[in-house]
Coordinates of C-alpha atoms in Angstrom, one line a residue:
X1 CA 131.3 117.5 87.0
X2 CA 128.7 117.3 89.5
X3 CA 127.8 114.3 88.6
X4 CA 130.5 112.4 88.5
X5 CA 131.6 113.3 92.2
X6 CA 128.0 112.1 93.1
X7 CA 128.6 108.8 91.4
X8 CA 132.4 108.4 92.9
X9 CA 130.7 109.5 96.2
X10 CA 128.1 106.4 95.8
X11 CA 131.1 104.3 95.2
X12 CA 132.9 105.2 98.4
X13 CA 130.2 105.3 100.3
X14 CA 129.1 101.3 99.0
X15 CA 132.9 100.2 100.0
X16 CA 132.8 101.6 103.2
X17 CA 129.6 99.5 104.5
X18 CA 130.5 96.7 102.7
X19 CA 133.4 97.0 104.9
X20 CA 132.0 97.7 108.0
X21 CA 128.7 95.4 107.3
X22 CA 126.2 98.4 107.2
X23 CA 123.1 97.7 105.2
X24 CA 122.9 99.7 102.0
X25 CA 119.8 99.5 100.2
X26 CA 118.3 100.9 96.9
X27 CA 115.0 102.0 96.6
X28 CA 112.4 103.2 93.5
X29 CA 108.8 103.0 92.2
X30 CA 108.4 100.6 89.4
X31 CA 106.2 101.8 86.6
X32 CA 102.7 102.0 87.4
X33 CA 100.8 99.0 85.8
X34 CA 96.8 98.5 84.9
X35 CA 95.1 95.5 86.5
X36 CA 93.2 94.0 83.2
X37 CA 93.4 91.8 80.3
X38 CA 96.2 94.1 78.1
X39 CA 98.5 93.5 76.6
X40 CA 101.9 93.1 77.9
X41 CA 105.1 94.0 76.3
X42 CA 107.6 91.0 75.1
X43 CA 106.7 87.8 74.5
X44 CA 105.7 84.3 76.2
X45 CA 105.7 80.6 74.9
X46 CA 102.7 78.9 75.3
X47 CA 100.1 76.0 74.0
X48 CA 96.9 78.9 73.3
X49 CA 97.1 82.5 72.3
X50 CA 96.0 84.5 75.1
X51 CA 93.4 87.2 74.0
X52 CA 93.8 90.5 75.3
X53 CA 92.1 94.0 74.8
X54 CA 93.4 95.8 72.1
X55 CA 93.8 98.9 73.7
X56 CA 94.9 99.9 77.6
X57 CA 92.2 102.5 78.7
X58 CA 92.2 103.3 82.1
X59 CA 88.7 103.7 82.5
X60 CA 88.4 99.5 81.4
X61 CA 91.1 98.7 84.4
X62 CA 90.2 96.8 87.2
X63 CA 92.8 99.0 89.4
X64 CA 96.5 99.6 89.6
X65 CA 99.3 98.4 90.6
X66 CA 101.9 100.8 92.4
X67 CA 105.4 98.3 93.3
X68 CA 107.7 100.1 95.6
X69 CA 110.7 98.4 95.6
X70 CA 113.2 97.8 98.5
X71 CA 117.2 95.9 96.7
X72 CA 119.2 94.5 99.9
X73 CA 122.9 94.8 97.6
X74 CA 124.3 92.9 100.3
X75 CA 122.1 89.8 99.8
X76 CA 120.5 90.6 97.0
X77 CA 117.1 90.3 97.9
X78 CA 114.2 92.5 96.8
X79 CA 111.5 93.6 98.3
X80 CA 108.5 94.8 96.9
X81 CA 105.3 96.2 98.0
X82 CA 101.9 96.6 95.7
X83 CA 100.1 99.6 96.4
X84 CA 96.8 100.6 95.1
X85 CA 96.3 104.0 95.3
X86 CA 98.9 107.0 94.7
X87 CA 102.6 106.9 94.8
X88 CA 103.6 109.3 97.7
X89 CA 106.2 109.7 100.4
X90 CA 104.2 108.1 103.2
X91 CA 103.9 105.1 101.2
X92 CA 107.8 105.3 99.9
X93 CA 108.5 105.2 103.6
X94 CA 106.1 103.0 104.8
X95 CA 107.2 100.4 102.3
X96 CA 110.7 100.4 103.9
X97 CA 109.8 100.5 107.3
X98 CA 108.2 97.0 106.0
X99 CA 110.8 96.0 104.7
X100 CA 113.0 96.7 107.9
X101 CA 110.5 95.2 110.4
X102 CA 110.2 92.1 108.5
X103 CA 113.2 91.4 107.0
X104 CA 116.4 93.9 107.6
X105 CA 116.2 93.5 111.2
X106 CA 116.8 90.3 111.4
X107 CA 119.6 90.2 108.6
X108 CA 121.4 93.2 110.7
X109 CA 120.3 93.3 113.8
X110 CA 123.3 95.0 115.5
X111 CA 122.7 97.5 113.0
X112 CA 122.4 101.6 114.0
X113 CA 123.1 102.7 110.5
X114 CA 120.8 102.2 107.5
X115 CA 121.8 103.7 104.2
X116 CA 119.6 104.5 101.5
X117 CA 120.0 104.6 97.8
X118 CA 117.6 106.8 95.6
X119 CA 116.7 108.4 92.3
X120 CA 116.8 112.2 92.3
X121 CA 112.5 112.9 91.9
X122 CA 109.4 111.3 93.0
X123 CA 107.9 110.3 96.1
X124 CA 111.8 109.5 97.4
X125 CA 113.1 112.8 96.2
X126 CA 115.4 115.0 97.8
X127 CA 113.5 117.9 97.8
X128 CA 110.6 116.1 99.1
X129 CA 110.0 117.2 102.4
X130 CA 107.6 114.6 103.4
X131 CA 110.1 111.5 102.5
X132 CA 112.3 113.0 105.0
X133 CA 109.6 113.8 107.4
X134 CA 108.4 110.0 107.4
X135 CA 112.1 108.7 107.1
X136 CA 113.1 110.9 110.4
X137 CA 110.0 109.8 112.3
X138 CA 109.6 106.5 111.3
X139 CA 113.0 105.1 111.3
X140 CA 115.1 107.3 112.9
X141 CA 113.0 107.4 115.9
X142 CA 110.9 104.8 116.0
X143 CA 113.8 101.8 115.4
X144 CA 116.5 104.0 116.6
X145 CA 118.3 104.0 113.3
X146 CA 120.4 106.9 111.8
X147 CA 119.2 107.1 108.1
X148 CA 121.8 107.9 105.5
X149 CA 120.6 108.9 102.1
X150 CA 122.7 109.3 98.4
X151 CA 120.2 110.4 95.7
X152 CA 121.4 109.5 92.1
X153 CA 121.6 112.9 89.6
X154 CA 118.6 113.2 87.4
X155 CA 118.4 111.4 84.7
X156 CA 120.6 108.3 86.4
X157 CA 118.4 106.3 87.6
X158 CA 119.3 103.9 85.3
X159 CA 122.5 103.1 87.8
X160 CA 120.4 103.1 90.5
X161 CA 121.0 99.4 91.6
X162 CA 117.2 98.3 91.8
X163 CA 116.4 99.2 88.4
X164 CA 119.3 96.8 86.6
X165 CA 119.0 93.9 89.7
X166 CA 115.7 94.1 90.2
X167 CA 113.0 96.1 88.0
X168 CA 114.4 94.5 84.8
X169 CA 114.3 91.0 86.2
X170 CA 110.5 91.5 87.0
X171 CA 109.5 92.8 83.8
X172 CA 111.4 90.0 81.9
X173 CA 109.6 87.4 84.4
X174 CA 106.0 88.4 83.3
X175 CA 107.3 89.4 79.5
X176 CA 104.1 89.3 77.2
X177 CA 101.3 88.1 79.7
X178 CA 98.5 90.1 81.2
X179 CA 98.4 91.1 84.4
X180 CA 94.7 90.9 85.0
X181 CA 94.3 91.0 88.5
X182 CA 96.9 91.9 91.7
X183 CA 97.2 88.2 92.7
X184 CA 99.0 87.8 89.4
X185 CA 101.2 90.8 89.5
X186 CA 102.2 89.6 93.1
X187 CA 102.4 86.0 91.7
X188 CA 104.9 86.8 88.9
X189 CA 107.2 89.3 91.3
X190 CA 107.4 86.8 94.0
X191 CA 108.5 83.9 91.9
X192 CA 111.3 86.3 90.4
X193 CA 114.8 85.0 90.3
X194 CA 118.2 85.2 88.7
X195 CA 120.9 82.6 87.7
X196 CA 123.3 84.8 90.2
X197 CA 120.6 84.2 92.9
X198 CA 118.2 86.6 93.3
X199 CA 115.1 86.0 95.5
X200 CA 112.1 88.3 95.7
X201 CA 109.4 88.8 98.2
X202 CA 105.8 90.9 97.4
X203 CA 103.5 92.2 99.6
X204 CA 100.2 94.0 98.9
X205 CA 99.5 97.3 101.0
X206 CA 95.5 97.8 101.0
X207 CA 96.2 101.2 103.2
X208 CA 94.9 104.6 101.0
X209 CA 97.5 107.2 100.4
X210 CA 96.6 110.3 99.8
X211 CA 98.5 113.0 97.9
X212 CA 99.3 117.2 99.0
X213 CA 100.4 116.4 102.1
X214 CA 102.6 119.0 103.4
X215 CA 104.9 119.7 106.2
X216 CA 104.8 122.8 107.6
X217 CA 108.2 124.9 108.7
X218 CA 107.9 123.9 111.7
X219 CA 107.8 120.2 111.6
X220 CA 110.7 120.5 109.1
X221 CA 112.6 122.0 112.1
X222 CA 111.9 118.9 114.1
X223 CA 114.1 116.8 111.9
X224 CA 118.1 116.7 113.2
X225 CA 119.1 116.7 109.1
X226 CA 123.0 117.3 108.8
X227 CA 123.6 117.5 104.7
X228 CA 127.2 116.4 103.7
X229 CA 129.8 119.2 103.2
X230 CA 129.7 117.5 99.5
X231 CA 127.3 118.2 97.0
X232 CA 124.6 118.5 100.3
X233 CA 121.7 119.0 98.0
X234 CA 121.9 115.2 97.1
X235 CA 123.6 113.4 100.3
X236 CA 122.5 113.9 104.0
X237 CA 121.9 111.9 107.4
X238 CA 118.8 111.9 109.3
X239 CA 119.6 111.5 113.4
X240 CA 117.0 109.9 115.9
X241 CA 115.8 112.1 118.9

């Protein structure tokens, strides 16, 4: 029952920026790829066979590839940054303060409301105290912006906009060839693109992450966090100082 009021809340809350013209966007990790010759799931037409290793041991990877991805539903465009290191809040966050300096100012840029869309675990969680911590600090006060956020239940994040408009459009884009090195991962994601018009930008972050970071009571205090009378464990605004 839970949730299908969440996803009837996601509705509403879709119609009502699309009618008032506040930028709604959905955010998630795509999986984790090795940098190498392996082999790649699906398959691609060519001249030559393309040999690869027979089997995908980390220890034989030249790195990996972390793509946080950033879907604009309103002119769906992705955005996707390449990390190298661990998948954590700071760098959930930092990817869509990218995102926003670069591009989501300029497409809204009366804007004082930004709404987020997200799965229900991982680095953009919403027990994650970090991802609000970042979002608050980052966002809220450092472009002014009141931060909205609607997790998906777990389990959903199949709905979650980004994977169906965006992940699945990548994947099918560099179907059954090797991603052997970060140029090429950033290559095939860039030059992603649909039939309904679909445009994708990539950008690498060399910046280390690392993991454990906690926020202490006290910094959690900081944040002006007013959860929705409805199902507050999974929506909630963020206010800036």
């Amino acid at each position: 029952q839970e949730r299908d009021a969440q996803f009837s809340h996601i509705a509403e809350l879709r119609e009502l920026c699309a009618a008032g013209h506040v930028p709604v966007i959905s955010v998630d990790t795509k999986k984790k790829e090795l940098i190498g010759n392996f082999k790649n799931a699906g398959q691609a037409w060519g001249r030559n066979c393309v040999p690869v290793n027979d089997h995908d041991f980390r220890s034989q990877a030249d790195g990996i590839a972390i793509p946080f991805s950033i879907y604009d539903l309103r002119y769906n465009r992705g955005f996707v940054c390449v990390g190298t290191s661990y998948d954590t809040p700071k760098f959930a966050v930092d990817s869509i303060v990218r995102w926003w300096s670069r591009q989501g100012k300029r497409r809204y840029p009366s804007a004082r409301e930004l709404v987020i869309l997200a799965d229900a675990g991982g680095s953009n969680g919403p027990r994650c105290r970090v991802w609000k911590y970042e979002l608050y600090k980052k966002l809220c006060n450092h472009y002014g912006l009141t931060v909205k956020v609607a997790h998906y239940p777990s389990g959903a994040s199949k709905w979650n906009p980004v994977e169906h408009r965006l992940h699945s459009e990548i994947s099918k884009n560099w179907a059954g060839r090797p991603l052997d090195s970060l140029e090429t991962i950033l290559n095939y994601i860039k030059t992603t693109t649909t039939s309904t018009g679909l445009k994708v930008q990539a950008s690498l972050v060399k910046r280390k992450y690392q993991k454990g970071i906690k926020i202490s009571d006290k910094e959690f205090r900081e944040i002006p966090i007013t959860h929705d009378s409805s199902l507050p464990r999974w929506n909630y605004s963020l206010q800036p100082s």
